[in-house]
Tab-separated table of C-alpha atoms in Angstrom:
chain	number	residue	atom	x	y	z
A	1	MET	CA	-31.851	37.222	68.815
A	2	GLU	CA	-33.721	37.512	65.301
A	3	THR	CA	-37.113	35.732	65.650
A	4	ALA	CA	-38.036	33.711	62.194
A	5	LYS	CA	-40.117	35.673	59.998
A	6	GLU	CA	-44.036	34.358	60.359
A	7	GLN	CA	-45.536	32.866	57.240
A	8	GLU	CA	-47.610	34.249	55.409
A	9	ARG	CA	-51.155	32.264	56.183
A	10	VAL	CA	-53.075	31.410	52.507
A	11	ILE	CA	-57.070	30.066	51.972
A	12	LEU	CA	-57.086	29.125	48.416
A	13	VAL	CA	-59.941	28.759	46.466
A	14	SER	CA	-60.071	26.746	42.872
A	15	VAL	CA	-63.712	26.749	41.131
A	16	GLN	CA	-63.913	23.133	39.429
A	17	THR	CA	-65.565	22.855	36.252
A	18	ARG	CA	-64.590	20.378	33.417
A	19	GLN	CA	-61.803	18.840	34.704
A	20	SER	CA	-61.976	15.470	36.314
A	21	ASP	CA	-61.463	14.854	39.933
A	22	ASP	CA	-57.748	13.505	39.607
A	23	LEU	CA	-56.834	16.112	37.523
A	24	PHE	CA	-58.606	18.688	39.572
A	25	ASP	CA	-56.513	17.913	42.641
A	26	TYR	CA	-53.822	17.968	40.526
A	27	GLU	CA	-53.844	21.645	39.983
A	28	LEU	CA	-54.650	22.589	42.987
A	29	GLN	CA	-51.609	20.531	44.242
A	30	GLU	CA	-49.572	22.350	42.129
A	31	LEU	CA	-51.494	25.991	42.965
A	32	ALA	CA	-50.358	24.518	47.124
A	33	ASN	CA	-46.774	24.389	45.555
A	34	LEU	CA	-46.248	27.399	44.125
A	35	THR	CA	-47.654	28.923	47.821
A	36	GLU	CA	-44.734	27.033	49.774
A	37	THR	CA	-42.234	28.342	47.087
A	38	VAL	CA	-43.077	31.771	47.987
A	39	GLU	CA	-42.693	30.986	51.777
A	40	GLY	CA	-46.753	31.287	52.331
A	41	GLU	CA	-48.791	28.404	54.518
A	42	VAL	CA	-51.828	27.151	53.588
A	43	VAL	CA	-54.438	27.383	56.169
A	44	ALA	CA	-57.279	26.356	54.740
A	45	VAL	CA	-58.872	25.406	50.864
A	46	LEU	CA	-62.223	26.125	49.361
A	47	THR	CA	-63.184	24.177	46.720
A	48	GLN	CA	-66.722	24.578	44.384
A	49	LYS	CA	-67.988	22.157	41.561
A	50	LYS	CA	-69.959	24.474	38.654
A	51	ASP	CA	-70.894	24.632	34.904
A	52	SER	CA	-68.535	28.040	34.562
A	53	ILE	CA	-67.115	30.444	37.215
A	54	ASP	CA	-69.613	32.917	38.388
A	55	PRO	CA	-68.890	36.768	36.275
A	56	ARG	CA	-69.128	38.866	39.121
A	57	THR	CA	-66.797	37.018	42.464
A	58	VAL	CA	-65.796	33.086	40.343
A	59	ILE	CA	-67.486	31.014	43.059
A	60	GLY	CA	-71.286	31.267	43.381
A	61	LYS	CA	-72.959	33.367	46.720
A	62	GLY	CA	-73.267	30.554	49.239
A	63	LYS	CA	-69.581	29.802	48.665
A	64	LEU	CA	-68.462	33.655	48.923
A	65	GLU	CA	-70.242	33.224	52.254
A	66	GLU	CA	-68.323	30.188	53.192
A	67	LEU	CA	-64.973	32.196	52.184
A	68	THR	CA	-65.743	34.543	54.026
A	69	HIS	CA	-66.832	32.873	57.340
A	70	LEU	CA	-63.089	30.818	56.312
A	71	VAL	CA	-61.556	34.005	56.442
A	72	GLU	CA	-62.966	35.441	60.059
A	73	GLU	CA	-61.889	32.033	61.195
A	74	PHE	CA	-58.173	31.883	59.913
A	75	ASN	CA	-57.214	35.722	59.816
A	76	PRO	CA	-55.044	34.635	56.273
A	77	HIS	CA	-52.675	37.609	55.098
A	78	THR	CA	-53.873	36.575	51.610
A	79	VAL	CA	-56.116	34.497	48.929
A	80	ILE	CA	-55.124	32.693	46.383
A	81	PHE	CA	-57.272	32.368	43.247
A	82	GLU	CA	-56.959	29.074	41.289
A	83	GLN	CA	-58.735	30.987	37.869
A	84	GLU	CA	-57.217	34.280	36.505
A	85	LEU	CA	-59.004	37.174	38.187
A	86	SER	CA	-60.392	39.615	36.164
A	87	PRO	CA	-60.169	43.525	37.096
A	88	ARG	CA	-64.689	42.909	37.526
A	89	HIS	CA	-64.061	39.994	39.984
A	90	LEU	CA	-60.841	41.261	41.821
A	91	ARG	CA	-63.260	44.892	43.065
A	92	ASN	CA	-66.187	42.655	44.333
A	93	LEU	CA	-64.264	40.379	46.156
A	94	GLN	CA	-62.228	42.824	47.437
A	95	GLU	CA	-64.988	44.316	48.835
A	96	ALA	CA	-66.447	41.484	50.194
A	97	LEU	CA	-63.074	40.426	51.813
A	98	PRO	CA	-60.956	42.198	54.347
A	99	CYS	CA	-57.567	40.783	53.137
A	100	LYS	CA	-55.644	40.742	50.132
A	101	VAL	CA	-56.755	38.497	47.092
A	102	ILE	CA	-54.609	37.929	44.177
A	103	ASP	CA	-54.863	34.823	41.182
A	104	ARG	CA	-52.647	32.120	40.472
A	105	ILE	CA	-51.155	35.096	37.563
A	106	GLN	CA	-49.917	37.231	40.361
A	107	LEU	CA	-48.862	34.172	42.230
A	108	ILE	CA	-46.120	33.225	39.709
A	109	LEU	CA	-45.070	36.824	38.501
A	110	ASP	CA	-44.147	37.131	42.086
A	111	ILE	CA	-42.158	33.677	42.539
A	112	PHE	CA	-40.869	35.116	38.857
A	113	ALA	CA	-39.629	38.259	40.838
A	114	MET	CA	-37.910	36.540	43.628
A	115	ARG	CA	-35.852	34.349	41.120
A	116	ALA	CA	-34.630	36.948	38.952
A	117	LYS	CA	-30.477	37.673	39.767
A	118	SER	CA	-30.263	39.198	36.131
A	119	LYS	CA	-30.907	42.716	35.310
A	120	GLU	CA	-32.588	41.948	32.359
A	121	GLY	CA	-34.804	39.333	34.435
A	122	LYS	CA	-35.594	41.817	37.031
A	123	LEU	CA	-36.747	44.057	33.604
A	124	GLN	CA	-39.086	41.483	32.272
A	125	VAL	CA	-40.536	40.695	35.648
A	126	SER	CA	-41.300	44.146	35.900
A	127	LEU	CA	-43.101	44.259	32.893
A	128	ALA	CA	-45.519	41.240	33.139
A	129	GLN	CA	-46.701	42.606	36.366
A	130	LEU	CA	-47.237	46.171	35.036
A	131	ASN	CA	-48.845	45.054	32.202
A	132	TYR	CA	-51.086	42.515	34.602
A	133	LEU	CA	-51.912	44.859	37.126
A	134	LEU	CA	-52.277	48.193	34.707
A	135	PRO	CA	-56.054	47.415	34.061
A	136	ARG	CA	-56.871	45.951	37.655
A	137	LEU	CA	-56.077	49.436	39.590
A	138	THR	CA	-59.333	51.098	38.890
A	139	GLY	CA	-61.710	50.529	41.893
A	140	GLN	CA	-59.328	48.763	44.713
A	141	GLY	CA	-59.846	51.974	47.201
A	142	VAL	CA	-58.911	50.784	50.245
A	143	ASN	CA	-57.007	47.018	49.096
A	144	MET	CA	-53.982	49.406	48.053
A	145	SER	CA	-52.956	49.581	52.061
A	146	ARG	CA	-53.360	45.368	51.681
A	147	LEU	CA	-50.375	45.548	48.722
A	148	GLY	CA	-48.238	46.918	51.264
A	149	GLY	CA	-45.599	44.130	51.254
A	150	GLY	CA	-46.090	39.841	51.276
A	151	ILE	CA	-46.889	37.378	48.636
A	152	GLY	CA	-48.485	38.925	45.030
A	153	THR	CA	-46.212	42.494	45.563
A	154	ARG	CA	-42.874	41.566	44.890
A	155	GLY	CA	-40.889	43.421	42.129
A	156	PRO	CA	-42.404	46.790	41.183
A	157	GLY	CA	-45.458	46.267	43.106
A	158	GLU	CA	-44.723	47.993	46.664
A	159	THR	CA	-44.038	51.192	45.083
A	160	LYS	CA	-45.271	51.822	41.318
A	161	LEU	CA	-48.985	50.777	42.571
A	162	GLU	CA	-49.708	53.849	43.889
A	163	THR	CA	-48.638	55.709	40.990
A	164	ASP	CA	-50.961	57.113	38.182
A	165	ARG	CA	-51.440	55.158	34.916
A	166	ARG	CA	-49.592	57.669	32.965
A	167	HIS	CA	-46.338	57.112	34.954
A	168	ILE	CA	-46.991	53.356	34.816
A	169	HIS	CA	-47.261	53.967	30.797
A	170	ARG	CA	-44.225	55.474	30.877
A	171	GLN	CA	-42.420	52.857	33.066
A	172	ILE	CA	-43.598	50.262	30.393
A	173	THR	CA	-42.157	52.161	27.768
A	174	GLU	CA	-38.951	52.707	29.143
A	175	ILE	CA	-38.485	48.893	30.606
A	176	LYS	CA	-39.532	47.907	26.470
A	177	LYS	CA	-36.772	50.009	25.440
A	178	GLU	CA	-34.330	48.730	27.418
A	179	LEU	CA	-35.331	45.022	26.648
A	180	GLU	CA	-34.998	45.387	23.082
A	181	GLU	CA	-31.284	46.663	23.645
A	182	THR	CA	-30.291	43.558	25.612
A	183	GLU	CA	-32.011	41.678	22.633
A	184	LYS	CA	-30.269	43.281	19.698
A	185	HIS	CA	-27.032	42.314	22.067
A	186	ARG	CA	-28.151	38.402	22.596
A	187	GLN	CA	-29.313	37.869	18.896
A	188	ARG	CA	-25.832	39.066	18.275
A	189	SER	CA	-24.628	36.154	20.468
A	190	ARG	CA	-26.968	34.049	18.460
A	191	GLU	CA	-25.765	34.969	15.575
A	192	LYS	CA	-22.061	34.279	16.466
A	193	ARG	CA	-22.583	31.213	18.006
A	194	GLN	CA	-24.699	29.849	14.640
A	195	ALA	CA	-21.690	31.054	12.472
A	196	SER	CA	-19.443	29.356	14.058
A	197	GLY	CA	-20.988	26.055	13.514
A	198	VAL	CA	-21.231	24.829	17.179
A	199	PHE	CA	-23.837	22.168	17.670
A	200	GLN	CA	-26.762	23.872	20.071
A	201	ILE	CA	-29.121	22.606	22.535
A	202	GLY	CA	-31.525	23.710	24.133
A	203	LEU	CA	-32.819	22.424	27.832
A	204	ILE	CA	-36.781	22.458	28.028
A	205	GLY	CA	-39.163	20.862	30.460
A	206	TYR	CA	-41.556	21.576	33.070
A	207	THR	CA	-40.576	23.077	36.110
A	208	ASN	CA	-38.618	21.230	38.575
A	209	ALA	CA	-38.151	18.366	36.161
A	210	GLY	CA	-34.050	18.276	36.785
A	211	LYS	CA	-33.104	20.653	34.249
A	212	SER	CA	-30.400	22.569	36.135
A	213	THR	CA	-29.161	19.251	37.625
A	214	ILE	CA	-28.617	17.639	34.132
A	215	LEU	CA	-27.044	21.180	33.149
A	216	ASN	CA	-24.672	21.011	36.086
A	217	ARG	CA	-23.856	16.720	35.201
A	218	LEU	CA	-23.367	17.581	31.322
A	219	THR	CA	-21.200	20.793	31.930
A	220	ASP	CA	-19.493	22.781	34.728
A	221	ALA	CA	-22.176	25.260	34.953
A	222	GLY	CA	-23.089	25.362	38.720
A	223	THR	CA	-25.870	26.507	38.440
A	224	PHE	CA	-28.705	26.407	41.545
A	225	GLU	CA	-29.826	22.872	41.965
A	226	GLU	CA	-33.041	22.491	44.785
A	227	ASN	CA	-36.345	21.090	45.194
A	228	LEU	CA	-37.957	24.118	44.082
A	229	LEU	CA	-40.627	25.594	41.562
A	230	PHE	CA	-39.156	28.232	38.944
A	231	ALA	CA	-35.385	27.276	40.239
A	232	THR	CA	-33.936	28.742	37.160
A	233	LEU	CA	-35.324	31.822	35.711
A	234	ASP	CA	-32.268	33.246	34.032
A	235	PRO	CA	-30.908	31.601	30.911
A	236	LEU	CA	-27.832	29.939	31.086
A	237	THR	CA	-25.661	28.987	28.325
A	238	ARG	CA	-22.226	26.447	29.007
A	239	LYS	CA	-20.069	24.861	26.755
A	240	MET	CA	-20.708	20.648	27.074
A	241	VAL	CA	-17.903	18.176	25.838
A	242	PHE	CA	-18.601	15.013	24.982
A	243	PRO	CA	-16.417	11.795	25.901
A	244	ASN	CA	-15.207	11.623	22.322
A	245	GLN	CA	-14.754	15.951	22.646
A	246	PHE	CA	-17.337	16.618	20.404
A	247	LYS	CA	-18.643	19.684	21.674
A	248	ALA	CA	-21.610	21.498	22.083
A	249	THR	CA	-23.133	24.008	23.930
A	250	LEU	CA	-25.963	23.728	26.269
A	251	THR	CA	-28.837	26.183	27.451
A	252	ASP	CA	-31.041	26.294	30.613
A	253	THR	CA	-33.975	27.946	30.304
A	254	VAL	CA	-37.067	28.706	32.713
A	255	GLY	CA	-39.189	25.795	33.542
A	256	PHE	CA	-43.030	25.508	32.339
A	257	VAL	CA	-45.778	25.052	33.553
A	258	GLN	CA	-49.656	25.260	32.977
A	259	ASN	CA	-51.344	27.799	31.774
A	260	LEU	CA	-48.279	29.552	32.068
A	261	PRO	CA	-49.435	33.580	31.722
A	262	THR	CA	-49.691	35.124	28.707
A	263	GLN	CA	-48.058	38.339	30.056
A	264	LEU	CA	-45.505	35.925	31.266
A	265	ILE	CA	-44.463	34.602	27.584
A	266	HIS	CA	-44.358	37.924	26.348
A	267	ALA	CA	-42.259	39.575	28.730
A	268	PHE	CA	-39.867	36.769	28.592
A	269	HIS	CA	-39.652	36.608	24.798
A	270	SER	CA	-36.336	36.956	25.093
A	271	THR	CA	-35.213	34.721	27.226
A	272	LEU	CA	-36.618	32.157	25.248
A	273	GLU	CA	-36.100	33.271	22.204
A	274	GLU	CA	-32.655	31.936	23.629
A	275	SER	CA	-33.928	28.684	22.574
A	276	ARG	CA	-35.008	29.602	19.045
A	277	GLY	CA	-32.101	29.271	16.951
A	278	VAL	CA	-31.291	25.695	18.786
A	279	ASP	CA	-30.508	22.789	16.658
A	280	LEU	CA	-31.914	20.432	18.985
A	281	PHE	CA	-33.919	20.104	22.184
A	282	LEU	CA	-33.340	17.838	25.295
A	283	HIS	CA	-36.614	17.968	26.924
A	284	VAL	CA	-36.631	16.937	30.890
A	285	VAL	CA	-39.273	15.386	32.204
A	286	ASP	CA	-40.127	14.009	35.727
A	287	SER	CA	-40.916	10.672	35.716
A	288	SER	CA	-41.714	10.462	39.681
A	289	GLN	CA	-45.471	12.636	38.759
A	290	GLU	CA	-48.963	11.160	38.496
A	291	PHE	CA	-49.464	13.726	36.005
A	292	VAL	CA	-47.225	13.167	33.438
A	293	ASP	CA	-49.094	13.515	30.411
A	294	GLN	CA	-50.551	16.718	31.261
A	295	GLN	CA	-47.114	18.070	32.193
A	296	GLU	CA	-45.986	17.046	28.441
A	297	GLU	CA	-48.551	18.701	26.755
A	298	THR	CA	-47.991	21.832	28.282
A	299	VAL	CA	-44.353	21.948	27.592
A	300	LEU	CA	-44.814	20.747	23.421
A	301	SER	CA	-47.896	22.945	23.239
A	302	LEU	CA	-45.851	25.741	24.488
A	303	ILE	CA	-43.168	24.839	21.911
A	304	GLU	CA	-45.695	24.840	19.758
A	305	ASP	CA	-47.028	28.879	20.820
A	306	LEU	CA	-43.286	30.084	20.373
A	307	LYS	CA	-43.234	28.410	16.869
A	308	MET	CA	-40.431	26.057	17.878
A	309	GLN	CA	-42.042	22.894	17.055
A	310	GLU	CA	-40.277	22.056	13.892
A	311	THR	CA	-37.023	21.973	16.108
A	312	PRO	CA	-36.007	17.667	16.994
A	313	ILE	CA	-36.693	16.301	20.829
A	314	ILE	CA	-35.225	13.849	22.665
A	315	THR	CA	-36.504	13.371	25.922
A	316	VAL	CA	-35.321	12.497	28.758
A	317	TYR	CA	-37.194	11.103	31.771
A	318	ASN	CA	-35.580	11.999	34.806
A	319	LYS	CA	-35.695	10.483	38.640
A	320	LYS	CA	-35.976	7.346	38.094
A	321	ASP	CA	-34.945	6.515	41.496
A	322	MET	CA	-38.553	8.051	42.665
A	323	ILE	CA	-40.473	6.498	39.455
A	324	HIS	CA	-44.363	6.534	39.830
A	325	ASP	CA	-45.841	3.352	39.630
A	326	ASN	CA	-47.849	4.069	36.795
A	327	PHE	CA	-45.023	5.742	34.590
A	328	GLN	CA	-45.177	4.564	31.254
A	329	PRO	CA	-43.521	6.598	28.987
A	330	HIS	CA	-44.584	7.814	25.484
A	331	LEU	CA	-42.297	10.344	23.842
A	332	HIS	CA	-40.048	9.615	21.315
A	333	PRO	CA	-36.724	9.028	21.067
A	334	HIS	CA	-36.084	8.924	24.933
A	335	ILE	CA	-34.059	7.892	27.368
A	336	VAL	CA	-35.216	7.200	31.706
A	337	ILE	CA	-31.921	8.381	33.924
A	338	SER	CA	-31.182	9.469	37.512
A	339	ALA	CA	-29.415	12.831	36.760
A	340	LEU	CA	-28.086	12.163	40.594
A	341	ASP	CA	-26.253	8.626	39.216
A	342	GLU	CA	-22.951	8.520	37.253
A	343	ASN	CA	-23.518	5.804	34.801
A	344	ASP	CA	-26.774	7.143	33.687
A	345	ILE	CA	-25.198	10.284	32.935
A	346	ALA	CA	-22.847	8.710	30.867
A	347	LYS	CA	-25.352	6.328	28.991
A	348	LEU	CA	-27.571	10.053	28.395
A	349	GLN	CA	-24.209	11.487	26.570
A	350	ASP	CA	-23.826	8.684	24.764
A	351	PHE	CA	-27.640	8.575	24.158
A	352	MET	CA	-27.704	12.223	23.367
A	353	TRP	CA	-24.575	11.662	20.733
A	354	ASN	CA	-26.364	9.204	18.928
A	355	GLU	CA	-29.245	11.064	18.877
A	356	ILE	CA	-27.044	14.700	17.476
A	357	LYS	CA	-25.328	11.791	14.730
A	358	LYS	CA	-28.630	11.673	13.172
A	359	HIS	CA	-28.960	15.299	12.775
A	360	LEU	CA	-25.613	16.326	11.270
A	361	VAL	CA	-23.962	15.488	8.020
A	362	ALA	CA	-21.161	13.123	7.398
A	363	TYR	CA	-18.101	14.604	5.560
A	364	GLU	CA	-14.839	13.752	3.643
A	365	ARG	CA	-12.315	17.130	2.929
A	366	GLU	CA	-8.732	16.566	1.465
A	367	VAL	CA	-6.683	19.481	3.297
A	368	PRO	CA	-3.354	20.337	1.761
A	369	LEU	CA	0.086	19.801	3.914
A	370	LEU	CA	1.031	23.200	3.710
A	371	ASP	CA	-2.271	24.571	4.510
A	372	GLY	CA	-3.099	21.995	7.662
A	373	GLY	CA	-2.040	23.958	10.583
A	374	SER	CA	-4.675	26.693	9.701
A	375	LEU	CA	-7.216	24.653	8.249
A	376	PHE	CA	-7.120	21.893	11.042
A	377	ASN	CA	-7.627	24.186	13.600
A	378	GLN	CA	-10.791	25.544	11.798
A	379	LEU	CA	-12.395	22.314	11.458
A	380	GLN	CA	-11.985	21.375	15.058
A	381	GLN	CA	-13.181	24.574	16.079
A	382	GLU	CA	-16.513	24.194	13.724
A	383	THR	CA	-16.900	20.366	12.781
A	384	PHE	CA	-16.437	17.214	14.330
A	385	VAL	CA	-13.272	15.556	12.792
A	386	GLU	CA	-13.759	11.636	13.585
A	387	GLU	CA	-10.406	10.921	11.429
A	388	MET	CA	-7.277	12.607	10.417
A	389	ASP	CA	-4.901	10.362	7.844
A	390	LEU	CA	-1.808	11.569	5.997
A	391	ILE	CA	-2.351	10.209	1.974
A	392	GLU	CA	1.694	10.556	0.960
A	393	GLU	CA	1.447	9.939	-2.688
A	394	LYS	CA	-1.233	13.067	-2.682
A	395	ASN	CA	0.314	15.010	-0.137
A	396	VAL	CA	-2.845	15.803	1.614
A	397	TYR	CA	-4.804	15.124	4.976
A	398	LEU	CA	-7.820	13.381	4.863
A	399	PHE	CA	-10.069	14.439	6.886
A	400	LYS	CA	-13.183	12.369	8.111
A	401	GLY	CA	-15.871	13.785	10.352
A	402	TYR	CA	-19.484	15.620	11.381
A	403	ALA	CA	-20.722	18.904	10.563
A	404	LYS	CA	-23.851	21.043	11.052
A	405	ARG	CA	-26.007	20.995	7.462
A	406	GLN	CA	-25.563	24.371	7.191
A	407	SER	CA	-21.621	23.793	7.605
A	408	LYS	CA	-19.335	26.437	5.151
A	409	TRP	CA	-16.989	22.826	5.498
A	410	LEU	CA	-19.797	20.658	3.496
A	411	GLY	CA	-19.517	21.817	-0.121
A	412	ASP	CA	-18.901	18.998	-2.603
A	413	SER	CA	-17.455	16.792	0.145
A	414	GLN	CA	-20.828	15.897	1.969
A	415	ILE	CA	-21.539	12.689	2.000
A	416	ASN	CA	-24.869	10.953	1.082
A	417	GLU	CA	-26.188	8.747	3.971
């Protein structure tokens, strides 16, 4: 008979510097949620208020003694720090503590290693982990034996950590080459979609805001949807057909989180590149969260970091059935829905179409009867045909509809709005 796998016991540590008490509690809760995502059990939490983190051990000397006692009492597998640990921090903490020590960044990298399904996703996680671990290899000594498995060691950690730096550098070079090839393929696919004239929508938002649920309700994607952080990692593009038969593509992307590790932004550059060519962002926000403002700011600042702030954004405040008491929407244009309500999905489609129309150009085009067949098919594929009338005296069809601004079909037929 199989026994249930024992959860990894974890102690969380965080230093409050300039944050308000509420924001500090929120960050700590998010660290606990991230820990639960990798099936860790939080057995104790240690916090400290300081003007700045200690350059040697993050927490002060007295707090380190307190942490040592907590480790003796609870016998955890892992201690996870909210703050990023420098190589020096890591070395000193590992000398003081008889268990594995990691930080929030390594924890997020670990979750990404769990979630990556495609070859590209796995390569990107490996690259991020190796780049993160490389400067932290020196002086780990006995800690190597503590990294045999569990939280913070998924992906390349177990095998590659024991190899020398030269081998790791070689691995990084090989992974980069493979990713460059994949990126070329992605670039060709993106260019093909852009050349086709199809309107492209990118789903963005904080992790667990409900992007995958919305993707499934608006398309036939059938993606994994559960109440988990980073449930989606690999980007997915699906065709969406509006009730009026307007066609678009909808691309789901990895969920953002505050202080997303720089290593991940760099490593997942090609994944996030999927959003670079889109015509519109659909920003999904969880309205049941207390710190909605903080989550919105995280997403919007990352969009700015990725130099995509020029792309129009419409906001979907999701989970209205669990809306927080203090919720106030203040991003515009926006709609408040529950992705689980069919009527709300219909309202979302209408809302999206009305917003999309603002970024399209109305056109009229006369097509001679003789050319009608092939041109009609192309217009149907590459623009939104709203009306098609036969004008007998001119022996032409008059097409009226909407197209993207750069569409080859506009020419002189554009209508100034």
